[in-house]
Coordinates of C-alpha atoms in Angstrom, one line a residue:
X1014 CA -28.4 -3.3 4.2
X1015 CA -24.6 -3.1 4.0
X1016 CA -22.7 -6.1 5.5
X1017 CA -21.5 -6.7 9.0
X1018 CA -18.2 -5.5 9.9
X1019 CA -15.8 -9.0 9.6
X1020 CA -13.9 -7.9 12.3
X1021 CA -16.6 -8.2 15.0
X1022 CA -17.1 -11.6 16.6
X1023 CA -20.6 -11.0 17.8
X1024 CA -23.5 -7.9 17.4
X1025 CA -25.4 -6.6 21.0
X1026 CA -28.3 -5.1 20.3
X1027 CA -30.1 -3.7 23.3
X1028 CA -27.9 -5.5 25.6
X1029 CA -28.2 -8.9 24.0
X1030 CA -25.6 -10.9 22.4
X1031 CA -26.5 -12.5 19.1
X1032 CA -23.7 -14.6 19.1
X1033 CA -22.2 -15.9 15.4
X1034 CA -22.5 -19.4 15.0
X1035 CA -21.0 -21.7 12.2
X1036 CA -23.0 -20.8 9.3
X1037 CA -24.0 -24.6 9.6
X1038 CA -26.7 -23.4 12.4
X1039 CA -28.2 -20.9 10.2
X1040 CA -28.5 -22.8 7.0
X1041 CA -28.9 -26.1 8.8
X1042 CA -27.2 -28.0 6.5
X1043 CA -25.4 -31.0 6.2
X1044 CA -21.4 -30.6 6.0
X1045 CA -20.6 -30.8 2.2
X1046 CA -17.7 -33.1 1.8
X1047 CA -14.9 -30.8 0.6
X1048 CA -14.2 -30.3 -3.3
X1049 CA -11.7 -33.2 -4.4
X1050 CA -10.4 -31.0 -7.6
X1051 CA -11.2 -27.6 -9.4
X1052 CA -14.4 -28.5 -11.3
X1053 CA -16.2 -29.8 -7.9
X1054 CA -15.1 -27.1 -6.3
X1055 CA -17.0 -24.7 -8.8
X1056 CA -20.0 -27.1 -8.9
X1057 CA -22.5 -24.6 -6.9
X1058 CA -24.1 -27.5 -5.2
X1059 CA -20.8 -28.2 -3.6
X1060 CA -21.2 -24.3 -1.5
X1061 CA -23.0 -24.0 1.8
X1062 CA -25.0 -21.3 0.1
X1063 CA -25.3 -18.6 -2.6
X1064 CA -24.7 -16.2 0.1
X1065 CA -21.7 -18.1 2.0
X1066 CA -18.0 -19.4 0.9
X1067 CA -16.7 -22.3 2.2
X1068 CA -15.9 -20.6 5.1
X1069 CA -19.3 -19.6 6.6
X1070 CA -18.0 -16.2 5.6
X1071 CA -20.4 -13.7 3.6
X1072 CA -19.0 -14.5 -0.3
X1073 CA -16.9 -12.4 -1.8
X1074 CA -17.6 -10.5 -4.8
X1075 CA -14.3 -9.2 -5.5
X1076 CA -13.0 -9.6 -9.3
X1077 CA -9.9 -9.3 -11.4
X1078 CA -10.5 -5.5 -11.9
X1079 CA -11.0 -4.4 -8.5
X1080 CA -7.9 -6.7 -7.2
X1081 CA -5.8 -4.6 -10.2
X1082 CA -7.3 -1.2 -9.0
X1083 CA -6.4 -2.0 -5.3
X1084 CA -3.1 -3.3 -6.4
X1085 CA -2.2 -0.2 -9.0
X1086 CA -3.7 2.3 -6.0
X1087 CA -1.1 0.5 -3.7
X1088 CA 1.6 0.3 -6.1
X1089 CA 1.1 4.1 -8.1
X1090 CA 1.6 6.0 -5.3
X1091 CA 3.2 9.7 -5.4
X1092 CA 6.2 8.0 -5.5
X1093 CA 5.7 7.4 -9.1
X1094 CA 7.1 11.0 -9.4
X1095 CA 10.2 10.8 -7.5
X1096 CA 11.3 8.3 -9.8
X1097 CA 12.8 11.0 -12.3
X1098 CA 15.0 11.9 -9.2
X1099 CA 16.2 8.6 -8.9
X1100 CA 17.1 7.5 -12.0
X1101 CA 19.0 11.2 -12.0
X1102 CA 21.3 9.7 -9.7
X1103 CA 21.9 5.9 -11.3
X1104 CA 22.0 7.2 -14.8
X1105 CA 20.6 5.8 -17.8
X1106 CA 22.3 2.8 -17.6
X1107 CA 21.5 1.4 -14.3
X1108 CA 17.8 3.6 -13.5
X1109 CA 16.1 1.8 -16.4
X1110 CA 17.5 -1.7 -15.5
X1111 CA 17.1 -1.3 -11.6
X1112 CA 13.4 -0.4 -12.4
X1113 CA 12.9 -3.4 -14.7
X1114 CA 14.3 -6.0 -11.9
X1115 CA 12.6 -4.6 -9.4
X1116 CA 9.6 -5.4 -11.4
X1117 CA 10.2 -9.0 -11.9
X1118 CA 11.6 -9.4 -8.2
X1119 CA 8.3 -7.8 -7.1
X1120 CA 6.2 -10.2 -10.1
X1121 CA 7.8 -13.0 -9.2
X1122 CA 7.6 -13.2 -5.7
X1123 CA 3.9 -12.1 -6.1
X1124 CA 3.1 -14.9 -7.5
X1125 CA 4.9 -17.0 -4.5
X1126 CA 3.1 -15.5 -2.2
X1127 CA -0.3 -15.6 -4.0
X1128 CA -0.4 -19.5 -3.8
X1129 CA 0.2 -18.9 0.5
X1130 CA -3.6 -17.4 0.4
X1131 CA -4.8 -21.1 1.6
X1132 CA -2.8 -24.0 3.0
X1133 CA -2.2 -27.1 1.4
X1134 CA -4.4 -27.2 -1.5
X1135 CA -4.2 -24.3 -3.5
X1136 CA -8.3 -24.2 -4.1
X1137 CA -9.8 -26.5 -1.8
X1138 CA -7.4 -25.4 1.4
X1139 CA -8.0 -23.2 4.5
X1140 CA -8.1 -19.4 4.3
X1141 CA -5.4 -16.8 4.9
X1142 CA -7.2 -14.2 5.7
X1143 CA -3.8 -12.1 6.7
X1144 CA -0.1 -11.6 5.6
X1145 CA 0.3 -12.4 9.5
X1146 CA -2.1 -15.7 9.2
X1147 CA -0.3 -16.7 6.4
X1148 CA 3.4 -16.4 7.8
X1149 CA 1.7 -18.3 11.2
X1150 CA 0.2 -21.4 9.1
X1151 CA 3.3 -21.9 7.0
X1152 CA 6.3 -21.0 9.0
X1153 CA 5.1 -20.4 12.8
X1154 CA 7.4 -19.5 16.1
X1155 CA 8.8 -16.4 16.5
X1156 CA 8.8 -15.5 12.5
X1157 CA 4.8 -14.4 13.1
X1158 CA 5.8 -11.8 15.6
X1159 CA 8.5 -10.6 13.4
X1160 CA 6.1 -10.0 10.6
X1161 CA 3.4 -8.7 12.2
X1162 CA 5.7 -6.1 13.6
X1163 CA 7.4 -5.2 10.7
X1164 CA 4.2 -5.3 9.0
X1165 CA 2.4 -2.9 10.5
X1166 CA 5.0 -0.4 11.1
X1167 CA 5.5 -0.1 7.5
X1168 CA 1.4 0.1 6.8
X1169 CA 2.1 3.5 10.0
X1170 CA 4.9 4.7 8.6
X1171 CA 3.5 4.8 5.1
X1172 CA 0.4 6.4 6.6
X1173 CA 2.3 9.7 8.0
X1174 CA 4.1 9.6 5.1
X1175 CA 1.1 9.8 2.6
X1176 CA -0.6 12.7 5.4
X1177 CA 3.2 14.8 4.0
X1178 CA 2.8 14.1 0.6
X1179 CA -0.8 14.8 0.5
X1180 CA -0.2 18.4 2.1
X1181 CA 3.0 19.2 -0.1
X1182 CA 0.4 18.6 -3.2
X1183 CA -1.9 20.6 -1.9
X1184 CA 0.5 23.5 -0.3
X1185 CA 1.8 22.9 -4.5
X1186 CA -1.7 23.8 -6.0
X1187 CA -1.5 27.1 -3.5
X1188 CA 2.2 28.0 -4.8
X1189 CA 1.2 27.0 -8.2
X1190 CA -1.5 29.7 -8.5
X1191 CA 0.4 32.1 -6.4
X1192 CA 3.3 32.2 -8.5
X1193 CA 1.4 32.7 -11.7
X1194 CA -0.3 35.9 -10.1
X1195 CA 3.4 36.9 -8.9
X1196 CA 5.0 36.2 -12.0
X1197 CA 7.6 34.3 -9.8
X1198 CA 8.5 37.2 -8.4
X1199 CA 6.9 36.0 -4.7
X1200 CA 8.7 33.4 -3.3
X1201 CA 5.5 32.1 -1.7
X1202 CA 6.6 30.7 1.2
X1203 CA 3.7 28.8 3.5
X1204 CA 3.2 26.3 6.2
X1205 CA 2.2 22.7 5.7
X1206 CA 0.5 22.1 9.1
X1207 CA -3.1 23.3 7.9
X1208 CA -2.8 21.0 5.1
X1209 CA -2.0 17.7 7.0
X1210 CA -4.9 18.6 9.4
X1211 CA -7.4 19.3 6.6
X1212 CA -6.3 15.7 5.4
X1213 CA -6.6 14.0 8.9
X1214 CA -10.3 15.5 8.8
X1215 CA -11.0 13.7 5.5
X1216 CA -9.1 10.7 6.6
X1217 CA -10.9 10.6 10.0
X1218 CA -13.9 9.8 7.8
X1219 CA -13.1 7.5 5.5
X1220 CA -11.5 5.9 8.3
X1221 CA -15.3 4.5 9.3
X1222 CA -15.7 2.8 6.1
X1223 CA -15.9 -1.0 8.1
X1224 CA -13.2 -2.7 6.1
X1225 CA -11.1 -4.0 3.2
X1226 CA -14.2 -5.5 1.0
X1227 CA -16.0 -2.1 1.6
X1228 CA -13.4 -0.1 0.0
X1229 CA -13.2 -1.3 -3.5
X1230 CA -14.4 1.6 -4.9
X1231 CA -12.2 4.1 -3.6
X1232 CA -9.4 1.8 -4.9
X1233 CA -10.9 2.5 -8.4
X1234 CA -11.0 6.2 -7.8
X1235 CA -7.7 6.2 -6.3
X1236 CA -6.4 3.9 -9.6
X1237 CA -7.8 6.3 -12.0
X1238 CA -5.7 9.4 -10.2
X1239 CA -2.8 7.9 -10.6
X1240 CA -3.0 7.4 -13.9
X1241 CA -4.2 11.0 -14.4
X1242 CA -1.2 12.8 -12.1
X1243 CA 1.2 10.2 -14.1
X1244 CA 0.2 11.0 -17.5
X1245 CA 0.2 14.8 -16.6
X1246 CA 4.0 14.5 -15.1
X1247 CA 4.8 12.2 -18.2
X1248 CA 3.3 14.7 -21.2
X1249 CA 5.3 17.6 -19.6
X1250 CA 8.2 15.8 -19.3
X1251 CA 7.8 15.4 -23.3
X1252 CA 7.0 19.1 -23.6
X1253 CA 9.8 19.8 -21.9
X1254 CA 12.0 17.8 -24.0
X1255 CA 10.9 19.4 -27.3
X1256 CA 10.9 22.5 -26.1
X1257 CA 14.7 22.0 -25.2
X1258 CA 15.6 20.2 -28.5
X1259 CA 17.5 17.8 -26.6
X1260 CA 18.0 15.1 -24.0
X1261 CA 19.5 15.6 -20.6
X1262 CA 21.0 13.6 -18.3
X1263 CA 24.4 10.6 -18.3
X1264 CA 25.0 7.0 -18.3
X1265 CA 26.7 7.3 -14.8
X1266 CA 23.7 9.7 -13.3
X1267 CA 24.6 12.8 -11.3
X1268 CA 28.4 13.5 -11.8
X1269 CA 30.6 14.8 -8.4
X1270 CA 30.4 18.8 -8.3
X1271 CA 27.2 19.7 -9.6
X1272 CA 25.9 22.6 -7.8
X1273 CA 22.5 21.4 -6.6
X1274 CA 19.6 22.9 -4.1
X1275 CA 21.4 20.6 -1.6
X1276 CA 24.9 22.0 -2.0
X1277 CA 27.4 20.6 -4.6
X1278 CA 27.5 17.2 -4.8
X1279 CA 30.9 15.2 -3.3
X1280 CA 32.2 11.6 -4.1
X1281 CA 30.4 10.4 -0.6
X1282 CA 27.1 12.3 -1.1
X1283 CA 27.4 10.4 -4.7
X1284 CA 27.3 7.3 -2.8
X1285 CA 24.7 7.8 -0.4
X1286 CA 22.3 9.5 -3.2
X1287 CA 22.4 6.4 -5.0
X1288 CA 21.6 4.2 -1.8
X1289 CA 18.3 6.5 -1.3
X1290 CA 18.0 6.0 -5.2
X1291 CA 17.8 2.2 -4.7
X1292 CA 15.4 2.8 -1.5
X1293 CA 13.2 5.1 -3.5
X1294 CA 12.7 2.3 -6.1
X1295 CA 12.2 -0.7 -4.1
X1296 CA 9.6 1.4 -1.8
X1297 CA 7.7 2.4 -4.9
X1298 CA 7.2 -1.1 -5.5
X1299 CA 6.0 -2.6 -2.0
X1300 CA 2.3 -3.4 -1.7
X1301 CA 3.2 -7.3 -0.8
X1302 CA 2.4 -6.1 2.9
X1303 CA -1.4 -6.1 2.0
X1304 CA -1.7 -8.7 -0.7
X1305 CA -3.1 -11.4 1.0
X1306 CA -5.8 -9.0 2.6
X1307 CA -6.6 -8.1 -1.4
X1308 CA -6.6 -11.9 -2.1
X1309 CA -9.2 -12.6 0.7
X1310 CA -11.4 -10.5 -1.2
X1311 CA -11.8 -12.0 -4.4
X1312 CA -14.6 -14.6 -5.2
X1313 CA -14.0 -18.0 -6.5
X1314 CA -14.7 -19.8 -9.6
X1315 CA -11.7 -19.4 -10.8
X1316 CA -9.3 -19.9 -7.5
X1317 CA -8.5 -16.9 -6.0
X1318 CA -4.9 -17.0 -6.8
X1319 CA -5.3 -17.8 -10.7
X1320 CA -7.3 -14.4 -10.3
X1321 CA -4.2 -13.0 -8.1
X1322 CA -1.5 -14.4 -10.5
X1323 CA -3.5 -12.1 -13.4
X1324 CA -4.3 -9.1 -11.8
X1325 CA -0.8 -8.7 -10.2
X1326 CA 0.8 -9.5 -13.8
X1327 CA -1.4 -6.5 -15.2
X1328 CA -1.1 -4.1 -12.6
X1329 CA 3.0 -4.9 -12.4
X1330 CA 3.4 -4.7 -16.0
X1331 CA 1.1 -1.1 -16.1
X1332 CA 3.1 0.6 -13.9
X1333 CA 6.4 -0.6 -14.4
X1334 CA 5.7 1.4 -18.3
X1335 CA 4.7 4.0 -16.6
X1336 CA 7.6 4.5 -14.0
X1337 CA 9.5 4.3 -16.6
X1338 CA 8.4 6.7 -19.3
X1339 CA 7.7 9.4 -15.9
X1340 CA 11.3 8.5 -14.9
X1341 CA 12.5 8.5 -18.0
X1342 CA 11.2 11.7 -19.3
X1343 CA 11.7 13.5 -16.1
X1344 CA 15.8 12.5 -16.3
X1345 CA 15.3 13.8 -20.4
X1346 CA 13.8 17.0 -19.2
X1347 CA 16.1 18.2 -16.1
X1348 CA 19.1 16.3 -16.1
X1349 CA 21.3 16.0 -13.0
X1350 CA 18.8 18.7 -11.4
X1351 CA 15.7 16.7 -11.8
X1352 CA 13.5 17.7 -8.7
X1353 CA 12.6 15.3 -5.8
X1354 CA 8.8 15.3 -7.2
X1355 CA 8.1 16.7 -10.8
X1356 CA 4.9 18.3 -9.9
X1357 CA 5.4 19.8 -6.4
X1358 CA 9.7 20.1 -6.8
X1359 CA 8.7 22.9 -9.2
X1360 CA 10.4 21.9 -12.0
X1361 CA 7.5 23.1 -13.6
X1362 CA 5.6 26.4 -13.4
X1363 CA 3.1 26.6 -16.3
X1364 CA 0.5 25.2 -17.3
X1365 CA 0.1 26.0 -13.8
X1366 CA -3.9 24.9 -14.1
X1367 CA -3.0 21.5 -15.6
X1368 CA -0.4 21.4 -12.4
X1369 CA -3.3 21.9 -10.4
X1370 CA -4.9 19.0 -11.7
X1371 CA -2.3 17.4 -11.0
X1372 CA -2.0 17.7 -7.7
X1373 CA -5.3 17.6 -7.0
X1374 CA -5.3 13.7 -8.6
X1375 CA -2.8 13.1 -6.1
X1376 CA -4.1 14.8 -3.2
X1377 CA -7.8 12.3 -4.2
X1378 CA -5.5 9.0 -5.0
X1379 CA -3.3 9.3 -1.6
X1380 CA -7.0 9.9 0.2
X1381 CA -7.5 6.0 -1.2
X1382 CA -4.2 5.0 -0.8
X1383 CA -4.5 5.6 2.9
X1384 CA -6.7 3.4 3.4
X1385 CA -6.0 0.4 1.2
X1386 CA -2.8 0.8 3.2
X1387 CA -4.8 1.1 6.5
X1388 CA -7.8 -1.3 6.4
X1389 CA -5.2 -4.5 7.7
X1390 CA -4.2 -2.7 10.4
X1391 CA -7.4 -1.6 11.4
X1392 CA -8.9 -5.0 10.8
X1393 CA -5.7 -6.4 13.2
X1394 CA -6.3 -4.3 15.9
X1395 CA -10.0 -4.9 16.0
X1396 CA -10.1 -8.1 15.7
X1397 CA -7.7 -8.3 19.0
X1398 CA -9.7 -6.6 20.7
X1399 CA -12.8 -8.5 19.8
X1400 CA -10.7 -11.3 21.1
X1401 CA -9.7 -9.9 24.5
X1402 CA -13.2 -8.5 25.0
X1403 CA -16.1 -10.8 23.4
X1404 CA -18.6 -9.7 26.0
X1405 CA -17.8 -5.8 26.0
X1406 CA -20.6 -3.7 24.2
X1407 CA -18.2 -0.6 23.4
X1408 CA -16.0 -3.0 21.7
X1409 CA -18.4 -5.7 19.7
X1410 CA -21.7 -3.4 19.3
X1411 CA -22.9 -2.0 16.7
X1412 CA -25.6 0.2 15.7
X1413 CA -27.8 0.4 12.4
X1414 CA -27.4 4.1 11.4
X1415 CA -29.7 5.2 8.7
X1416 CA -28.1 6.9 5.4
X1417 CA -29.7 9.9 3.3
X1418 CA -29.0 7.4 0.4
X1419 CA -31.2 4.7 1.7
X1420 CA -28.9 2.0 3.5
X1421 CA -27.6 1.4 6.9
X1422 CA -24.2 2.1 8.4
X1423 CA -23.8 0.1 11.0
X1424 CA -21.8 1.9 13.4
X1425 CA -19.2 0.3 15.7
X1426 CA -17.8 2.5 18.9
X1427 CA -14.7 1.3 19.1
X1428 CA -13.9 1.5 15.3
X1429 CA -15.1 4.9 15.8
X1430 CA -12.7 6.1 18.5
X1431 CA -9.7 3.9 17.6
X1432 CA -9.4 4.8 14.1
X1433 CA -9.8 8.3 14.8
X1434 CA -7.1 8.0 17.3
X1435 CA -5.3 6.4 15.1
X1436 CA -5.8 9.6 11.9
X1437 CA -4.8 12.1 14.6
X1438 CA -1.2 10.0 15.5
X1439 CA -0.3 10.0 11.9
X1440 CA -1.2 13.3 11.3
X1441 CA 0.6 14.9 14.7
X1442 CA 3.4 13.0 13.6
X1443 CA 3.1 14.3 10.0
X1444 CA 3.5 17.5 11.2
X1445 CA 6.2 17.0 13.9
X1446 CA 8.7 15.2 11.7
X1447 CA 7.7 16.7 8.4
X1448 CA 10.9 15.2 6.8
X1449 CA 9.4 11.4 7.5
X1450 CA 10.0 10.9 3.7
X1451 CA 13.2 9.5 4.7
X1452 CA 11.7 7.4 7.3
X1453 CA 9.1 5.9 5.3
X1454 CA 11.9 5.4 3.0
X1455 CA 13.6 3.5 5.9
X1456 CA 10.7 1.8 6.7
X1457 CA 10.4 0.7 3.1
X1458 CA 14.0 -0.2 2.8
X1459 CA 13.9 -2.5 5.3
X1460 CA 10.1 -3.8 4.7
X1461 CA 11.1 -4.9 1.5
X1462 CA 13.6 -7.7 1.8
X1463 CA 11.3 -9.3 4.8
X1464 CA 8.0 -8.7 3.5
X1465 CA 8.0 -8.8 -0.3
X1466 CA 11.0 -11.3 -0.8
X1467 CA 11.8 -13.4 2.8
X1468 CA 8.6 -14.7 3.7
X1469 CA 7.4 -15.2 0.4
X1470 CA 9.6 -17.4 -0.3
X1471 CA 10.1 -19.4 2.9
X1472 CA 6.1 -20.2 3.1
X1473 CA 6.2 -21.3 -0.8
X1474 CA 9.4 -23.4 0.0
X1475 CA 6.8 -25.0 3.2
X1476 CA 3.7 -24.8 0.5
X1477 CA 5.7 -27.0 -1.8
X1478 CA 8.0 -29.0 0.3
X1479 CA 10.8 -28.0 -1.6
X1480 CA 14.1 -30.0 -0.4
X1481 CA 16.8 -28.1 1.3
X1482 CA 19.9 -27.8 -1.1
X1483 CA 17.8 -28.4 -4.6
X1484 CA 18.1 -26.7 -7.4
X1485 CA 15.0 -24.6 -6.9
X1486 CA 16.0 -24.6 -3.4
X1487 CA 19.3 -22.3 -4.2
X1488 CA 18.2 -20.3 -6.8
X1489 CA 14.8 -19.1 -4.3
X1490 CA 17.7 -18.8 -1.5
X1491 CA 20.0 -16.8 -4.2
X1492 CA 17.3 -13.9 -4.8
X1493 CA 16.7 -13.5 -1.2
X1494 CA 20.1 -13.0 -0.4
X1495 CA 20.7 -10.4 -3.1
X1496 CA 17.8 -8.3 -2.2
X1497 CA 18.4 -8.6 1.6
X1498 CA 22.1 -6.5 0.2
X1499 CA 19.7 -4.5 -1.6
X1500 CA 17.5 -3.2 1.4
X1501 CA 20.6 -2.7 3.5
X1502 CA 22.2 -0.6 1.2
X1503 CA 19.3 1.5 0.5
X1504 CA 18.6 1.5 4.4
X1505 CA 22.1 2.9 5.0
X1506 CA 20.8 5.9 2.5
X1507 CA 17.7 6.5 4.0
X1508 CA 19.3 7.0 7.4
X1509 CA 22.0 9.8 6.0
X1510 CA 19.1 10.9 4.6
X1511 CA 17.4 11.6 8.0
X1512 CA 20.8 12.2 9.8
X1513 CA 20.9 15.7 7.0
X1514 CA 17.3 16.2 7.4
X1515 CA 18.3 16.7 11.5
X1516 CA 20.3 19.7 10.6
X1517 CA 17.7 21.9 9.7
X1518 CA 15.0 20.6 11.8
X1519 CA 12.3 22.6 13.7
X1520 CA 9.4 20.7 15.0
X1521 CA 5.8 22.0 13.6
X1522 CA 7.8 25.3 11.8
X1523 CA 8.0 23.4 8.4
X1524 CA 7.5 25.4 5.5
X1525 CA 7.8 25.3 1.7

């Protein structure tokens, strides 16, 4: 039988409340004294049971791998291929090195935030179970509504913007095979609203898988897509270079007057490119927003943040190579006229199959991107409710639904209509502001500095008890100054962005 939805405090069945007790009740145990050091802590006699953590929770079976494959799904998302774009516009000095910092910014605060999963004691403490928990038991007051609403904006704006992308892959894999047949010769024009709903449909379902531990293997799907779409983007890049005999691109980026789809580019436009360029990068890198959710699925022996500290170290390090060669090779092969996305810009026509699998890999990766992104809002939501109302049925009951492949899904009403409600917002919105790229990128831009960097930092500085006016003290307060420049500057981008987007704008007439 699959497990019990987490979010739900107690199960009716047939009008009767089994109510969850401390997994004391069920076991009828004595309270274990809690683990002194590391080694009692993984002595299995020191656990409640083989089926319980410490926390009268079910035990988590989550590992290093599927930590990295949630992480790299987050991370690698179809923004990998907007990266060739972006360097386009800082050059070959400054793209390569911007890329690289981010990384470490990203690494190293990571690895802050990583130790926040339980207070006090880093493997004998209490839980985390959310960014927002964290941010609470650390810093408190008005800081955990600021989070939480920043948060989960950023998990909704990232959701309509994944429904666009998803469609402009899949309108891509369309064009692709319609301007073989044409020869180029048909312009292939065609709406993106059918895609975005087709998407909602798919998302609608997935939507019901009950939460974060339950989607682990998507995550591995999603991971292995990414890799796919980003090695297909990176060999053509190369192909592209050979067949040119030569390397595009300059050290300063896009130079004032090229003639570009957008018009020809002036000393101001220069600037506010490179803002978005900075935005682009920094959003491509945010999955901080979820990584205490990933955390609180990993099983200990070893702590959980040892198994953190690893996984994000791999996963960082993985993609960071491959932004890199994919921005890189993409700058090599098209210069100052690099397209927003390799694969659906149309810098490339042919193979067009191999562009179709492609786009298809990223059309199956954002499917599990959506909902690693998802799953903590979901689990928020739900779990206020269950709060407000313990005793309602629609809210806490659920419902053992037999499965052609021999389980049970246990089926929840509420989850049911909320999250559905919540696919069909994101997808309405999709296709009403089909330009949200540039809000996400907002969203991003100013998620960054708070989220990945800001509260990181302050709840290690409480972890640690670091003294105000230290050494260590500064140089934490010196990196989050410097990237709370960086998200305003590539905020100020994003919103040109949207203010040139407005020009052209006709709600639900998008096409491509």
């Amino acid at each position: 039988m699959l497990q019990r939805s987490r979010t739900m405090p107690s199960r009716i069945n047939h009008g009767v409340t089994e109510e969850r007790h401390d997994i004391r009740h069920y076991l009828q145990v004595e309270v274990q004294p809690k683990a002194q050091n590391e080694s009692e802590a993984m002595d299995p006699q020191a656990n409640y049971s083989k089926c319980f953590d410490d926390d009268g929770r079910l035990k988590r079976t989550g590992t290093f791998w599927t930590a990295t494959s949630h992480i790299i799904t987050a991370v690698i998302g179809s923004g990998v291929l907007s990266l060739a774009w972006a360097i386009a516009q800082l050059g070959w000095v400054a793209g390569p090195t911007v890329l690289v910092l981010f990384a470490f910014v990203n690494l190293y605060t990571s690895n802050l935030l990583t130790e926040c999963y339980r207070c006090g004691d880093p493997i004998t403490g209490q839980r985390n179970y959310t960014y927002m928990e964290a941010v609470k038991a650390h810093l408190g007051g008005w800081k955990v509504k600021l989070c939480g609403w920043i948060q989960y904006l950023n998990l909704f704006g990232v959701a309509v913007g994944y429904t666009i992308a998803a469609s402009v892959s899949m309108m891509a894999i369309k064009r692709a095979n319609c301007l073989h047949k044409s020869g180029g010769t048909d312009p292939c024009h065609m709406s993106s609203n059918g895609y975005m709903i087709t998407f909602g449909i798919v998302e609608v379902i997935f939507s019901q898988i009950p939460d974060f531990s339950h989607v682990w293997w998507l995550s591995i799907v999603a991971a292995i897509m990414s890799f796919t779409y980003s090695t297909v983007g990176l060999a053509l890049g190369i192909g592209k270079v050979a067949e040119h005999g030569k390397i595009d691109g300059s050290l300063l980026g896009i130079s004032i007057g090229t003639v570009t789809h957008a018009g020809t580019v002036t000393g101001m436009q220069k600037i506010w490119r490179t803002l978005q360029a900075l935005g682009a990068i920094a959003f491509a890198y945010s999955y901080s927003i979820i990584l205490i959710e990933i955390q609180d699925t990993v099983k200990s022996p070893p702590a959980e943040y040892k198994t953190m500290k690893k996984a994000t170290l791999f996963s960082i390090t993985v993609t960071t190579v491959f932004y890199l060669f994919c921005g890189c090779m993409g700058y090599a092969a098209f210069g100052d006229l690099a397209p927003g996305n390799l694969l659906t810009g149309f810098g490339f026509y042919n193979p067009y199959w191999l562009l179709d699998i492609a786009n298809l890999a990223i059309v199956v990766h954002l499917v599990g991107a959506y909902q690693v992104f998802c799953q903590p809002l979901f689990a928020f939501v739900e779990k206020w409710c269950a709060q407000m109302w313990p005793k309602s049925g629609f809210v806490t009951a659920e419902y053992d639904i037999p499965t052609p492949f021999g389980g049970v899904y246990q089926l929840n009403l509420f989850r049911l209509l909320w999250r559905t409600i919540f696919v069909v917002m994101t997808t309405v919105i999709a296709m009403l502001m089909p330009f949200f790229n540039d809000v996400v990128g907002f969203l991003g831009a100013m998620g960054f500095w708070p989220l990945t960097v800001y509260f990181p930092v302050e709840m290690y500085i409480s972890q640690k008890m670091i003294g105000r006016g230290t050494t260590r003290w500064l140089a934490l307060q010196i990196i989050s100054v410097a990237c709370f420049f960086v998200t305003v500057a590539a905020a100020v981008g994003s919103v040109a962005g949207v203010i040139l987007d407005l020009k052209t704008y006709k709600p639900f007439k998008t096409s491509y």
